[in-house]
Amino acid sequence: MPDFMEETAECNMKIAVLSGKGGTGKTLVSVNLAAVAGHSTYIDCDVEEPNGHLFFKPAIAREELITVKIPQVDEKQCVGCRACVHFCNYNALAYVNNRLIIFDDVCHSCGGCVLVCPESALSESDKAIGKIEIGVAGEVNVYTGILNTGEATGIPIINRLLEEGSAEGRVPIFIDCPPGSACIVMESIKDADYCVLVAEPTLFGAHNLNMVYELVKLFDKPTGVVLNKCMNEKNPVEEFCLDKSLEILGRIPFDHELASLNSNAEIVVNKNEKYRELFSDLLETIVDRVERESASHEPNRVHEATAGDQERHRVELEQVCGEKVYGKVTADDQEDHRMELEQVCGEKVYGKVIADDQEGHNAEQEKASGINDFDEPDEHCIEREGANSEQGYASNEMEGGAE
Amino acid sequence: MKISIPVDNNSMESNVCASFGRAPFFLVYDTETKEAAFVENTAASGTGGAGIRAAQIIADQGVSALLTPRCGQNAADVFRSADIKLYRTNTDSLKDNIEAFIKGELPLLEDFHAGFHGRNRGM
Ligand code: SF4
Ligand code: SF4
């Protein structure tokens, strides 16, 4: 463990590493930061393509299946009264041709249909959506989330990962987030103390950085940028950071040796002293910023909602993002979506924010962001464009190293 | 034969609605008696799964075919269970599509877009 970590090892330190797209160097940064920190935790929340374990090659100590509850019908008992169909807020049930159809991927596992069925024809069954793997590589605890292909959302896996990964208290904790800025990324960073955004030094890199920067801004997270694949040229990302008063925490040079080590799934800090120094310096800077933040800020979001509030906020949030939402939801989350919507449509939004509001602005958003949305209006998660917050920080992500 | 079409307004002059699950109305039309009725799509303003609820509404009308520019996979599953055939509309005009359908000129709709969630990584 580097010296500067010793006194700080006690303090809570969750560092999320993000990027606007895959292949930017996000995994390179989070894996090597965890390795150089020594006694640390690495959590791979990129559940659709977890790569961190390829670098750490951890000895797997434990596996846990992640399941959600889905109703199943006993057709012999069902009398077709449709009480369940009418009850389901998410339209996960249909009754046609004297048969109940259950749409697993739309079901939010609320359990309500099972309760309202007057014939007790419905019961809950577990459906596995993926698993988490807990392993050890030297001093680093490695937590990996794996989502089964075709499953709607990895959010239950991420919640479990973060819970498990934080439980042991082996800090600092590095959270390797999914790329992009969808709901699942929001889940991954919600408890983070600091966000590190990794970006490539290109115009496209600046565009991707902006997307993810808008996301962390919504969460009011302290943020800094790491530039990957740097060459001695003018760099649009540096300009972006300057423009947004975003701190550049470190620069990883474009370097053939580093790229080839990384693409061979080697942890570069273990292979060459100069990379160890590079990441050690980066870690020192990040640790310093996290400490400064925690010294200057009282945590500003200690909102323990009651069970009723909780459910209300969840429903609201799900309406906004059109996806299942797990874990705790607070009024602040809802507020965040309002801001987002206001940013998109450029005017004040009052009252409850629902998915349809957002849908109305879809075309606009798509034009602005150049991202294709789905055909059905309620399908998109969240795109932000043109936010105008005054917060003076942003984050950058790097994925996949200096290849 | 009774057919249904998602429409923008509750009038025979309406256009075919570009969205199925979020269409404000469905025309229910009897090709023999020429009787037309407009059913409000209560799913249009709902939360998720609009396509499923909309499909339920149409199935409850006892129609044999739906004429639509597109349809989601989940709704298509409901229609399959309800033995409702799907045809792809070829213009915006409601009347032209009904005529084309009666002449047997509309192709079957066979490709469905991903369900409610898709695989959106936010990029
Ligand atoms: S558990 Fe809840 S969300 Fe799932 S089908 Fe039943 S009522 Fe709908
Ligand atoms: S509430 Fe029970 S009996 Fe009624 S339709 Fe649903 S499953 Fe069948």
Coordinates of N, CA and C in Angstrom, one line a residue, chain B residues 1-4 63-68 79-80 82-88 101 108-109:
Chain B
M1 N -65.6 -9.5 -41.8 CA -64.4 -9.6 -41.0 C -64.1 -8.3 -40.3
K2 N -63.8 -8.4 -39.0 CA -63.5 -7.2 -38.2 C -62.0 -6.9 -38.2
I3 N -61.6 -5.7 -38.5 CA -60.2 -5.4 -38.4 C -60.0 -4.1 -37.6
S4 N -58.7 -3.9 -37.2 CA -58.5 -2.7 -36.4 C -57.2 -2.0 -36.9
V63 N -61.5 -8.7 -33.0 CA -61.1 -8.5 -34.4 C -60.2 -9.7 -34.9
S64 N -60.1 -9.8 -36.2 CA -59.3 -10.9 -36.8 C -58.0 -10.4 -37.3
A65 N -57.9 -9.1 -37.5 CA -56.6 -8.6 -38.1 C -56.3 -7.2 -37.6
L66 N -55.0 -6.9 -37.5 CA -54.6 -5.5 -37.2 C -53.7 -5.0 -38.3
L67 N -54.0 -3.8 -38.8 CA -53.2 -3.1 -39.8 C -52.4 -2.1 -39.1
T68 N -51.1 -2.1 -39.1 CA -50.3 -1.2 -38.4 C -48.9 -1.0 -39.0
F79 N -51.0 -10.8 -29.7 CA -51.8 -11.1 -30.9 C -51.7 -12.5 -31.4
R80 N -50.5 -13.1 -31.2 CA -50.4 -14.5 -31.7 C -51.3 -15.4 -30.8
A82 N -54.0 -14.5 -29.4 CA -55.4 -14.2 -29.7 C -55.8 -14.5 -31.1
D83 N -54.9 -15.2 -31.9 CA -55.1 -15.5 -33.3 C -55.5 -14.3 -34.1
I84 N -54.8 -13.2 -33.8 CA -55.0 -12.0 -34.6 C -53.9 -11.8 -35.6
K85 N -54.1 -11.7 -36.9 CA -53.1 -11.5 -37.9 C -52.6 -10.1 -38.0
L86 N -51.4 -9.9 -38.2 CA -50.8 -8.5 -38.4 C -50.5 -8.2 -39.8
Y87 N -50.9 -7.0 -40.3 CA -50.5 -6.6 -41.7 C -49.9 -5.3 -41.6
R88 N -48.9 -5.1 -42.5 CA -48.2 -3.8 -42.5 C -48.9 -2.8 -43.4
F101 N -56.2 -3.6 -48.0 CA -56.4 -4.8 -47.2 C -57.5 -5.7 -47.8
L108 N -48.0 -9.3 -44.8 CA -48.0 -9.6 -43.3 C -46.9 -8.8 -42.7
L109 N -47.1 -8.4 -41.4 CA -46.0 -7.7 -40.6 C -45.3 -8.8 -39.9

